[in-house]
Coordinates of C-alpha atoms and ligand atoms in Angstrom, one line a residue:
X1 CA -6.3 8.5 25.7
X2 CA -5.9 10.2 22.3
X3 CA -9.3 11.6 20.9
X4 CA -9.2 11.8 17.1
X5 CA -11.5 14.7 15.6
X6 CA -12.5 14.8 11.7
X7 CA -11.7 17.9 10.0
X8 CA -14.1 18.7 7.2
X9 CA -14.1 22.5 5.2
X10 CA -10.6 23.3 7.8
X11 CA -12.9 22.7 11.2
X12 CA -12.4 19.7 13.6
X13 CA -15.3 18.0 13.8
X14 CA -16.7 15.6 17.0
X15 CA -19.3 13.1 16.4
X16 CA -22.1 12.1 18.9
X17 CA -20.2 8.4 19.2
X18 CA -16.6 7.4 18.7
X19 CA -14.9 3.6 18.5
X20 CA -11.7 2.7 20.2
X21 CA -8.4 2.4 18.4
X22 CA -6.7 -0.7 19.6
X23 CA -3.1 -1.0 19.9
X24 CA -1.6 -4.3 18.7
X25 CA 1.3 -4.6 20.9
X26 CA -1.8 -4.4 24.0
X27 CA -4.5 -5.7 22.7
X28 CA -5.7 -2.1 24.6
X29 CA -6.9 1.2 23.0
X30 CA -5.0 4.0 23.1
X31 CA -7.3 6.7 21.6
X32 CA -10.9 7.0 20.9
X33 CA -11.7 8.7 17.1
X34 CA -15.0 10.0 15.8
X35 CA -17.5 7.7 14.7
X36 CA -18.4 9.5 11.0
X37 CA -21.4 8.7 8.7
X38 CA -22.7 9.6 5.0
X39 CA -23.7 13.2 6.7
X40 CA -20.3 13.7 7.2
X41 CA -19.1 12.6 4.1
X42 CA -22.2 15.0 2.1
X43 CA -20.7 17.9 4.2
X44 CA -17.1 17.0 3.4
X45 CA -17.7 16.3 -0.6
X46 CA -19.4 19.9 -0.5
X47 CA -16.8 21.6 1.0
X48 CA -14.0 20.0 -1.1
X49 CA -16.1 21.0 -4.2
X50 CA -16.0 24.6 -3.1
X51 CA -13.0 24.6 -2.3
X52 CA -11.8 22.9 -6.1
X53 CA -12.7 26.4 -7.8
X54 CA -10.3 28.4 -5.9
X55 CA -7.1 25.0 -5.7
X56 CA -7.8 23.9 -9.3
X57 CA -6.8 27.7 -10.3
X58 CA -3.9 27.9 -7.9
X59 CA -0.9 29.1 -10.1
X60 CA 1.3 25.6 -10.6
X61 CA 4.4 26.8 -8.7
X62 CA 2.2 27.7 -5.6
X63 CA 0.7 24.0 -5.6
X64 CA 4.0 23.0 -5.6
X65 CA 5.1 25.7 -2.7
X66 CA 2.4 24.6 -0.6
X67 CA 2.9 20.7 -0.8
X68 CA 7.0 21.0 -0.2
X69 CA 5.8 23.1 3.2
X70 CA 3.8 20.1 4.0
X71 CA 6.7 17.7 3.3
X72 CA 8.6 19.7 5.7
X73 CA 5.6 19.9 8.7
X74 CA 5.9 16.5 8.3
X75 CA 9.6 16.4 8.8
X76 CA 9.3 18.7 11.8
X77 CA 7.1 16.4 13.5
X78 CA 8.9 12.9 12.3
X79 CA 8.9 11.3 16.4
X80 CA 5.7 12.2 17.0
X81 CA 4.2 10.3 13.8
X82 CA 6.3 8.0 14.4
X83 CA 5.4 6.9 17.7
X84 CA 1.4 7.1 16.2
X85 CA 2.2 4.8 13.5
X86 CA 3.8 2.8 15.9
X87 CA 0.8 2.4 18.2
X88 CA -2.1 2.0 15.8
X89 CA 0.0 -1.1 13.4
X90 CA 2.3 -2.5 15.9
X91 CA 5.7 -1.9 13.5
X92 CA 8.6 -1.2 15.3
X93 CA 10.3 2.3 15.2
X94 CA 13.0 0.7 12.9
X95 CA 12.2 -2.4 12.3
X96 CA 13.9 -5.5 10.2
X97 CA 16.2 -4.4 7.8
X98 CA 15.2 -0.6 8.9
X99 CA 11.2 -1.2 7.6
X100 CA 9.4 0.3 10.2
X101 CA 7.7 3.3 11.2
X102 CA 10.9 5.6 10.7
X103 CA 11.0 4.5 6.5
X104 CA 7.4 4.9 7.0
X105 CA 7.2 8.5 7.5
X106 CA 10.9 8.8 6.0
X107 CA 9.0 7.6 3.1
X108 CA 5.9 10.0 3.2
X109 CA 8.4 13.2 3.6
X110 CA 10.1 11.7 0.4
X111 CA 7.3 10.9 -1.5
X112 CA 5.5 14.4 -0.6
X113 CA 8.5 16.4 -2.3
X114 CA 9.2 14.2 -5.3
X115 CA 5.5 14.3 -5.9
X116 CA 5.2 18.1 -5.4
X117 CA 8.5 18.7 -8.2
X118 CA 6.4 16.2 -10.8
X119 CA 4.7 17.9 -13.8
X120 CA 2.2 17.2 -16.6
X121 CA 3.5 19.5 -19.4
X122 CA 1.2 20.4 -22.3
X123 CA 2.1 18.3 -25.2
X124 CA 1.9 19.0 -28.7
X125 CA 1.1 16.7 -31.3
X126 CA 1.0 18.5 -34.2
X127 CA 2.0 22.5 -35.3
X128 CA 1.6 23.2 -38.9
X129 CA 0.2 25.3 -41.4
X130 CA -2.9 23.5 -40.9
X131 CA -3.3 23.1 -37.2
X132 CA -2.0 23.6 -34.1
X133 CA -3.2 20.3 -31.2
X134 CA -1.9 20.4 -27.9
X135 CA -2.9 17.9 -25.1
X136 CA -3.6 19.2 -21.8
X137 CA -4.3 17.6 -18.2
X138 CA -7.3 18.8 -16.6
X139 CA -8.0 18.0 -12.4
X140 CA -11.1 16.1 -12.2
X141 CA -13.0 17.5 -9.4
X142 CA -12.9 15.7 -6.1
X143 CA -11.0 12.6 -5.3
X144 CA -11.9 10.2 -2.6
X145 CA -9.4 8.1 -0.9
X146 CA -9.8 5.4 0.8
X147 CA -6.9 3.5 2.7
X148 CA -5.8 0.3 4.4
X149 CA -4.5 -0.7 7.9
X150 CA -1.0 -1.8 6.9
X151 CA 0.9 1.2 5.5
X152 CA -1.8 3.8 6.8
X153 CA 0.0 7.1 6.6
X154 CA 2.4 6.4 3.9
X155 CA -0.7 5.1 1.5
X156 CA -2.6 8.1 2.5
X157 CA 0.3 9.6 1.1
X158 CA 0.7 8.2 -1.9
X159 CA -3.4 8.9 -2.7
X160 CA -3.3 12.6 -1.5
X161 CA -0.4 14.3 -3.0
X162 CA -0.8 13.6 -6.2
X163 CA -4.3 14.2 -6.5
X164 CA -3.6 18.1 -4.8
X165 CA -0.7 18.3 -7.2
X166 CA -2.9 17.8 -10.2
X167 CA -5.7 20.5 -8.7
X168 CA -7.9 17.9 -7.4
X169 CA -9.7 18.5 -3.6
X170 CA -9.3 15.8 -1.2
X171 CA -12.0 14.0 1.2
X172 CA -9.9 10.7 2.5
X173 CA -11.5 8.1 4.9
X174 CA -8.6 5.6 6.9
X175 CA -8.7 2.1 8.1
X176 CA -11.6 2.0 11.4
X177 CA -7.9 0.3 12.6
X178 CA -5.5 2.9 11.8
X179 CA -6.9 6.6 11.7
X180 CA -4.2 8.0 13.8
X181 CA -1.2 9.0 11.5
X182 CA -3.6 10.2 8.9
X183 CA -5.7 12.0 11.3
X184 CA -2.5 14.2 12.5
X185 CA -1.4 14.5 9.1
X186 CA -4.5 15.7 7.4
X187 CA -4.6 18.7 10.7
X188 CA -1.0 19.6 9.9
X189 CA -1.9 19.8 6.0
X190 CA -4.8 22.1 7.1
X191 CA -2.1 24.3 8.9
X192 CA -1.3 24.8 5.3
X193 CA -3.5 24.6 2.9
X194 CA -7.2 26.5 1.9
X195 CA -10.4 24.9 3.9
X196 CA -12.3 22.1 2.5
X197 CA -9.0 21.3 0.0
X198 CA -8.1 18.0 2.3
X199 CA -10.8 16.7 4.5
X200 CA -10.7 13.8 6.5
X201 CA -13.7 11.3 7.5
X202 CA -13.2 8.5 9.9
X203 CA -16.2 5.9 10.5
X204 CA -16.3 3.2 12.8
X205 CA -16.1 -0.8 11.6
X206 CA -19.2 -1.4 9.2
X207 CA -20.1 2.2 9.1
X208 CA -21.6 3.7 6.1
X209 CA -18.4 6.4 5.0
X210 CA -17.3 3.9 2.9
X211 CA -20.0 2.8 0.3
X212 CA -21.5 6.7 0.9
X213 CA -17.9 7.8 -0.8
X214 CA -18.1 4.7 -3.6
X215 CA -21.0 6.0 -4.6
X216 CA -21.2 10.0 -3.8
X217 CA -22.1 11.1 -7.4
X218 CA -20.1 14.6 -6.1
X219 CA -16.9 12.6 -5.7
X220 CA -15.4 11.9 -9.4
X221 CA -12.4 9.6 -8.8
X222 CA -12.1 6.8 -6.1
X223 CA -8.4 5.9 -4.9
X224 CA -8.5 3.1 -2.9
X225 CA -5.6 0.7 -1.6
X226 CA -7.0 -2.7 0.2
X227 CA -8.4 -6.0 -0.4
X228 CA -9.7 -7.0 -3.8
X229 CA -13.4 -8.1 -2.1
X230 CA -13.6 -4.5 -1.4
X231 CA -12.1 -3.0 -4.9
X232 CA -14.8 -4.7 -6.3
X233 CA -17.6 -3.3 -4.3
X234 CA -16.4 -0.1 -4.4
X235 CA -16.5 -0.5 -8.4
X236 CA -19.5 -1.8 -8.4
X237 CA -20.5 1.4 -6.3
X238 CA -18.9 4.0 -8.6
X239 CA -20.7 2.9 -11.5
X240 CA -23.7 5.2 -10.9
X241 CA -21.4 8.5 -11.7
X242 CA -18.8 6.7 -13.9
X243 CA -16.3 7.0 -11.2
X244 CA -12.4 7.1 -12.1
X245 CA -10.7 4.6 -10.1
X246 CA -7.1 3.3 -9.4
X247 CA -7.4 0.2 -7.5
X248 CA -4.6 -1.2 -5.6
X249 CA -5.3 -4.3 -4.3
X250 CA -4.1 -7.5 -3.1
X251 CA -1.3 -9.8 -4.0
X252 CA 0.3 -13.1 -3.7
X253 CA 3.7 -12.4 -5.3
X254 CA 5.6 -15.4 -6.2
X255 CA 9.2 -15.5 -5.7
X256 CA 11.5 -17.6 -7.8
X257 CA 15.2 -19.0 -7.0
X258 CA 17.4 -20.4 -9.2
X259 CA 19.4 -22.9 -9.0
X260 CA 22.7 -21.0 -9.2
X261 CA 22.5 -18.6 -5.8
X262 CA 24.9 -18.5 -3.2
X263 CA 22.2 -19.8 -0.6
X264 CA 23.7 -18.6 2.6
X265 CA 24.1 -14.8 0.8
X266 CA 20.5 -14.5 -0.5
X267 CA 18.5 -16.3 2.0
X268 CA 18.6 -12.8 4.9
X269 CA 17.6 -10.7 1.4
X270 CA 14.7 -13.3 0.7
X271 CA 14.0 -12.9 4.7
X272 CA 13.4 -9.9 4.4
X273 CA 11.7 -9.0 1.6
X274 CA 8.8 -11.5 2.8
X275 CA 8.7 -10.7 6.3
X276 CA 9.6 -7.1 7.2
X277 CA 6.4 -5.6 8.5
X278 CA 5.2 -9.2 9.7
X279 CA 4.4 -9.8 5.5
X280 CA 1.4 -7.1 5.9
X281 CA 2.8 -5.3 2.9
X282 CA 0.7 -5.7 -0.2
X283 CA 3.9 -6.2 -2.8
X284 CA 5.3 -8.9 0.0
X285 CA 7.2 -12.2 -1.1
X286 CA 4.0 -14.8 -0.4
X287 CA 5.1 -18.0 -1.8
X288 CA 8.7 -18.9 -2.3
X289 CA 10.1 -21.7 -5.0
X290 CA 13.2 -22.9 -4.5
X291 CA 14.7 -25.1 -7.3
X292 CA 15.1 -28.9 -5.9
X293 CA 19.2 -28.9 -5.8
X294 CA 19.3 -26.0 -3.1
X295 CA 15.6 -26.7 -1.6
X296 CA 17.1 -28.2 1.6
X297 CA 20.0 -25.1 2.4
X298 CA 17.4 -22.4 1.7
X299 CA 14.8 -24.3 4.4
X300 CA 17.2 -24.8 6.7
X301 CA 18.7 -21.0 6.4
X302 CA 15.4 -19.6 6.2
X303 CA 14.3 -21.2 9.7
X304 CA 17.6 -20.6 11.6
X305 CA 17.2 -16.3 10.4
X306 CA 13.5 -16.8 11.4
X307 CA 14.5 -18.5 14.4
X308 CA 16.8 -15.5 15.9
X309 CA 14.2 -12.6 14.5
X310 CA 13.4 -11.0 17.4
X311 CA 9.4 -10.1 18.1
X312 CA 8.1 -8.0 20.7
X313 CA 6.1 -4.1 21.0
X314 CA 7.0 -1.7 18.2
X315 CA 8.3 0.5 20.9
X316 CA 11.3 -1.0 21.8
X317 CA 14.5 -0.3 19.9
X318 CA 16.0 -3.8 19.6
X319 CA 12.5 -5.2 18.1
X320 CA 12.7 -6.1 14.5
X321 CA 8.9 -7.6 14.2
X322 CA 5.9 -6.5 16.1
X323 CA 2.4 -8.0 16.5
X324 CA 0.2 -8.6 14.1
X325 CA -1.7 -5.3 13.5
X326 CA -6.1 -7.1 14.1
X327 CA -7.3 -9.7 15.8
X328 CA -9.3 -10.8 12.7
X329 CA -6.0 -10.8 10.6
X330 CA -4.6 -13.2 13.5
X331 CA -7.7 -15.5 13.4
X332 CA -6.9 -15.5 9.5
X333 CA -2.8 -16.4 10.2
X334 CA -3.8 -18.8 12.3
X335 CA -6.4 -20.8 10.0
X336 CA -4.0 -21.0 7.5
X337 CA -1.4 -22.5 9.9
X338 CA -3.5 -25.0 10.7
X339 CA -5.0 -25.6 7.0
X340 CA -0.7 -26.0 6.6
X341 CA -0.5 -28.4 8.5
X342 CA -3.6 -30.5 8.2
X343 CA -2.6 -30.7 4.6
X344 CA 1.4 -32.1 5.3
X345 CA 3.2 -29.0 5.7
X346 CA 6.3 -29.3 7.2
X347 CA 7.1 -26.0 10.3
X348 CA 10.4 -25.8 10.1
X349 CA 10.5 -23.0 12.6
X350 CA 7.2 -20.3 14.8
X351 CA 3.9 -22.0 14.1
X352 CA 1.9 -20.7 16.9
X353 CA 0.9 -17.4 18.4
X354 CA 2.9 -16.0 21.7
X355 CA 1.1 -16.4 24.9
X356 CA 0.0 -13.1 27.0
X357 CA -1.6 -9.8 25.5
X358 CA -1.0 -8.7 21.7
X359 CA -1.6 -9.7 18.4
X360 CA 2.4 -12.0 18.2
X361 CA 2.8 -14.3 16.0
X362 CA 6.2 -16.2 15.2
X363 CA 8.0 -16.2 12.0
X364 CA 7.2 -19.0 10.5
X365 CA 8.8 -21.0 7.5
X366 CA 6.5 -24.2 5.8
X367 CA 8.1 -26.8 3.8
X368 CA 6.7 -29.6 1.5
X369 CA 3.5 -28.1 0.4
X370 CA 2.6 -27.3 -3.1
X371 CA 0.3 -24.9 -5.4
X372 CA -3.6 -25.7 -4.5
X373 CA -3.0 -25.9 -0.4
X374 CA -4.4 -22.5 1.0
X375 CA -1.3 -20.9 2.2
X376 CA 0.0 -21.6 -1.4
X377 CA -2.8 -20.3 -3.1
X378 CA -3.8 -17.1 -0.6
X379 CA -2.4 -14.1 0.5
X380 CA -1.5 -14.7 4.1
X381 CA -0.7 -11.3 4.9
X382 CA 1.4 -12.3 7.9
X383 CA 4.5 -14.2 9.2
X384 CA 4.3 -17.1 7.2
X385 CA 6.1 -18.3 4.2
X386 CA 5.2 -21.5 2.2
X387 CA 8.3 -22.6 0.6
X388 CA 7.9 -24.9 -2.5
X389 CA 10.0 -27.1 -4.7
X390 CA 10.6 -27.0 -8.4
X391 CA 12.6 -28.8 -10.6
X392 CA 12.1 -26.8 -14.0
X393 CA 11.5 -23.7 -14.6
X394 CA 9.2 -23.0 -17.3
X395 CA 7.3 -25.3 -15.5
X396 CA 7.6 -23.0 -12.4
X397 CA 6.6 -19.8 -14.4
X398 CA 3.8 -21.2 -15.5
X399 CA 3.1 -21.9 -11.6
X400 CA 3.7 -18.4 -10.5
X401 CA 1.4 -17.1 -12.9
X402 CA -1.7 -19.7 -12.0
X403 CA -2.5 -16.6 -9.8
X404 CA -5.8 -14.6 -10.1
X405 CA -3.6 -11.8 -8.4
X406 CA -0.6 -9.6 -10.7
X407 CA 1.1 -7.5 -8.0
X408 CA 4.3 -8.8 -8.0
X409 CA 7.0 -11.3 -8.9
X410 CA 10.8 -11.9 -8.5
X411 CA 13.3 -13.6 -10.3
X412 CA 16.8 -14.4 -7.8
X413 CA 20.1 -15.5 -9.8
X414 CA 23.7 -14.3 -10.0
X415 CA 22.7 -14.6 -14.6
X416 CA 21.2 -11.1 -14.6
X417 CA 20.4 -11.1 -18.3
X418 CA 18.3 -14.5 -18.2
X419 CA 16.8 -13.3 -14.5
X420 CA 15.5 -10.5 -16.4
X421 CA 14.1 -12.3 -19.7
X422 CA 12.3 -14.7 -16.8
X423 CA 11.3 -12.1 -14.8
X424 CA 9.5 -10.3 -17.9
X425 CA 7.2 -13.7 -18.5
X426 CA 5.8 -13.1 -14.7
X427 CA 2.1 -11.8 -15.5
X428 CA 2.6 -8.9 -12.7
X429 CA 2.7 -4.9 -12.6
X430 CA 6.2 -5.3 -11.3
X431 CA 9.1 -7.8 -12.0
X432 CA 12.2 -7.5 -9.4
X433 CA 15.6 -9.1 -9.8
X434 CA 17.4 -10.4 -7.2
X435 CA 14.9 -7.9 -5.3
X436 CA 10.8 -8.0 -3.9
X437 CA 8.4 -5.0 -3.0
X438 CA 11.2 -2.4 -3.2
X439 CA 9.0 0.8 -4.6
X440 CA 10.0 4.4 -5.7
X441 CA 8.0 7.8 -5.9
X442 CA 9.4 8.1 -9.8
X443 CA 8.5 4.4 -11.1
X444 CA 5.0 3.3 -11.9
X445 CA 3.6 0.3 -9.3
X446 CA 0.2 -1.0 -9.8
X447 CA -1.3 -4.7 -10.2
X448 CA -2.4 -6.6 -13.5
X449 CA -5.5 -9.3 -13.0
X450 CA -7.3 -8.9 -10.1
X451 CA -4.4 -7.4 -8.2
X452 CA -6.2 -3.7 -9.5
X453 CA -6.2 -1.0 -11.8
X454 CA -4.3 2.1 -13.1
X455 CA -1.1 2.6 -11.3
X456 CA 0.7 5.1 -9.1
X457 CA 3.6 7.0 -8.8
X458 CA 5.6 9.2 -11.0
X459 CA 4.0 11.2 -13.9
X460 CA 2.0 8.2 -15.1
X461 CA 0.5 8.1 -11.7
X462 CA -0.1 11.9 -11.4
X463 CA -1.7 11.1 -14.7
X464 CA -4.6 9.2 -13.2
X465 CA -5.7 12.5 -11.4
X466 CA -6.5 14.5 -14.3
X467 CA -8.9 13.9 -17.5
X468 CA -7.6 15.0 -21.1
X469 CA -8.6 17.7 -23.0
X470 CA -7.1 17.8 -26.3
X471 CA -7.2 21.6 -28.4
X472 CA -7.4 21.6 -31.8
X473 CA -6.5 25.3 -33.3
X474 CA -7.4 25.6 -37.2
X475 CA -4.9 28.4 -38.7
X476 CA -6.3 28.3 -42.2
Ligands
NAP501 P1 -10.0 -3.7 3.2 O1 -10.7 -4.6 4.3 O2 -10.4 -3.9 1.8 O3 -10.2 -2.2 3.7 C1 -9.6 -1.1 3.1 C2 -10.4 0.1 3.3 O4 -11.7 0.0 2.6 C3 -10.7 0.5 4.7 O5 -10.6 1.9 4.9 C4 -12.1 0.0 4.9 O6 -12.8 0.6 5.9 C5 -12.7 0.4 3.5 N1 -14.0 -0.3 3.1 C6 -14.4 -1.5 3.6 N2 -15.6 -1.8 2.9 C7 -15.9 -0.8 2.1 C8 -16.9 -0.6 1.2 N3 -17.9 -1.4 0.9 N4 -16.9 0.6 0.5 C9 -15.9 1.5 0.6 N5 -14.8 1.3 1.5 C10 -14.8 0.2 2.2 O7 -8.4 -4.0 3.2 P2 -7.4 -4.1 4.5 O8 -7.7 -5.4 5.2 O9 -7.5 -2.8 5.3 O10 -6.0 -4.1 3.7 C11 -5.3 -5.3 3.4 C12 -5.4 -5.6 1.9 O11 -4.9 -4.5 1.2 C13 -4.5 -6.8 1.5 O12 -5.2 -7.6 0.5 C14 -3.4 -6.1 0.7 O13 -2.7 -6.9 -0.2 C15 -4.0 -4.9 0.2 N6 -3.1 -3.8 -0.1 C16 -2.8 -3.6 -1.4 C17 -1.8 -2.6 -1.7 C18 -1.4 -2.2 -3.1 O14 -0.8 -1.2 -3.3 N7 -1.8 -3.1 -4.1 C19 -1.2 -1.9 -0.6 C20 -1.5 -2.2 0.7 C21 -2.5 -3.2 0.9 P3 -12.9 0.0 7.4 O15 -11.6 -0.4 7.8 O16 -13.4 1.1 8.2 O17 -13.9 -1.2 7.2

């Protein structure tokens, strides 16, 4: 049994109580972490403030020396995470289409160096006679971040580098289901960097780290990736210190095929792109609409792939899907199979959860249901797809966009040029041809409506990490 320790100012840290971490594929724990609280959190917020005097000043090109050293730890101990990620979310080493844990920390290496080489050069507006104004980017202080279950290391990641590489100090709390991966990552950064500049805090379910972070007025910028009920609490929260805050939250990305696809050629890409990491990827396909004169060949393909995916522990080499990673995510999978089918869904293929231990639920594919049944209208976040017939297609954009959610949206066609002018009236942060949920460390992603705020990635997510001070130099 692995124990997982805190580390807060560079120490480990026990706790008086821990909570089990469960593994998915078991239905068993496999480690035991440290139960945290808002103490925990007040000592970690202080020591990431002291330590913001001495990383805030850090000469640029050392930031950027320290954080490619920690791209390379990570390298150096790939298997190892690896096998963690494996055992706290159930995805398999390599997964469908290669998603698994391997592109997961494949993925954080990358995403630690491309980060590390980004800058935020001074710009200047104006040099005259007059004046000279530059615009500079300023760290804000300490960032909190707060992460989900599904992508656990690679989103802890995605919140932590950039904040170090804009000067920012660190206090990051994971998932009560997935502390693992993050918990070895934030001791190998430590390996590396000052005390107190990355700190980690785990709590147990309904423990108080949370909310004490949304609302720590020593904490002056939230990132947080999860559900939208919880982006809304924890804005509600940060409203006492006028907390930045980017906001990644849910979806329920609607993809669109056109009429003129080569069915047979698309439908595996489509497969894929919905269910690689059992759909428990935020920017996942979620409801498909296939136009009425290929409706049939796409159901019919969609079930036979499904049909021959093959499920089983994350550990084994030939599994392409694992379990689903909670118990309460399951439950949820399973409501909205039956709400499917009490309201004339049609199961092509799956439908039901695998006897013996573990989370396993089959791919499923849902025919004949429309907008307004549940699995139409709400993220699933699991093995099934609802796939809907349209007959026109302005009609059909109009349908994709009924959603309260902007994550994503895809366009599929062998026309690239109209694909693209379709895929530009989808009310989402990002609009894929003939591609879903594909996401790169130099290209902005974030949600519109109530899929979140701000956006991450590339400069204009480094951006979110620092506050603007413009100088305004009078020469006359
Ligand atoms: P969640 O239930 O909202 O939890 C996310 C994190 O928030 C966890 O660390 C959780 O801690 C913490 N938390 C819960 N209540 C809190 C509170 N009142 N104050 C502060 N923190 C609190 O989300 P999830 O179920 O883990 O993740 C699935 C959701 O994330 C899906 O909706 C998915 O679409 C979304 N997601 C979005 C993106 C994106 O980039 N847009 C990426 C991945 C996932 P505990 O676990 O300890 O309760």
């Amino acid at each position: 049994m692995k124990n997982i320790t805190m580390l807060i100012d560079g120490q480990l840290v026990v706790a008086t109580a821990t909570f089990p971490v469960i593994n998915p594929a078991t239905g068993e724990a496999f480690a035991q972490a440290a139960a945290g609280n808002a103490a925990h959190v007040d000592a970690a917020v202080d020591a990431a403030k002291r330590a913001f005097s001495g990383w805030s000043k850090t000469p640029d090109a050392e930031r950027q020396r320290l954080l490619h050293a920690l791209g390379a730890a990570l390298e150096a101990h790939m298997p190892e995470l690896m096998e963690l990620v494996t055992l706290e979310t159930g995805k398999p080493l390599a997964g469908l289409n290669g998603v698994g844990a391997g592109m997961e920390v494949g993925g954080s290496i990358a995403w630690t160096h491309v980060t590390a080489d980004l800058t935020l050069p001074v710009e200047v507006l104006q040099d005259n006679a007059e004046a000279r104004v530059e615009i500079h980017r300023k760290p804000l202080g300490v960032v909190g971040s707060i992460t989900p279950w599904n992508w656990p290391l690679m989103i802890a990641i995605w919140h932590v580098i950039p904040a170090l590489r804009a000067g920012n100090t660190v206090v990051i709390k994971p998932s009560e289901l997935s502390p693992v991966a993050t918990a070895r990552f934030v001791e190998l950064a430590n390996a590396i960097l000052p005390p107190g500049v990355l700190n980690l805090v785990t709590g147990a379910a309904g423990s108080d780290v949370g909310p004490a972070m949304a609302s720590h007025p020593g904490i002056a910028k939230i990132v947080f990736t999860g559900s939208t009920a919880t982006g809304r609490k924890i804005m509600a929260a940060g409203a006492g210190n006028l907390k930045r805050l980017t906001l990644e939250l849910g979806g329920n990305d609607a993809g669109i095929v056109l009429p003129d696809v080569d069915v047979k050629a698309v439908a595996p890409k489509l497969f894929g792109v919905t269910f690689h990491n059992n759909g428990q990827t935020c920017a996942c396909l979620k409801r498909l609409y296939v136009h009425a004169s290929i409706y049939e060949e796409m159901c019919a393909e969609l079930a036979r792939i499904a049909a021959s995916t093959v499920v089983g522990d994350g550990l084994l080499p030939e599994t392409q899907l694992g379990p689903i990673q909670n118990a309460m995510q399951l439950a949820k999978v399973e409501e909205l199979a039956a709400d499917a089918r009490a309201s004339g869904g049609r199961f092509l293929c799956g439908g039901k959860r695998r006897a013996g231990p573990g989370y396993f639920y089959e791919p499923t594919i849902v025919a004949d249901l429309s907008d307004g049944s549940r699995l139409v209208d709400e993220e699933p976040f699991g093995p099934l797809l609802p796939v809907i017939k349209y007959s026109d297609v302005d009609e059909v954009i109009a349908r994709a966009n009924r959603s309260l959610n902007g994550l994503g949206g895809s366009i599929w066609s062998t026309d690239l040029v109209r694909a693209a002018e379709l895929a530009q009236r989808l009310e989402c942060g990002t609009a894929w041809v003939n591609e879903h949920g594909a996401v790169q460390p130099d290209a902005p992603f974030g949600g519109v409506k109530q899929s979140g705020i701000g956006v991450e990635f590339g400069s204009h997510g480094l951006a979110e990490y620092t506050s603007i001070q413009t100088l305004k130099i009078m020469k006359s």
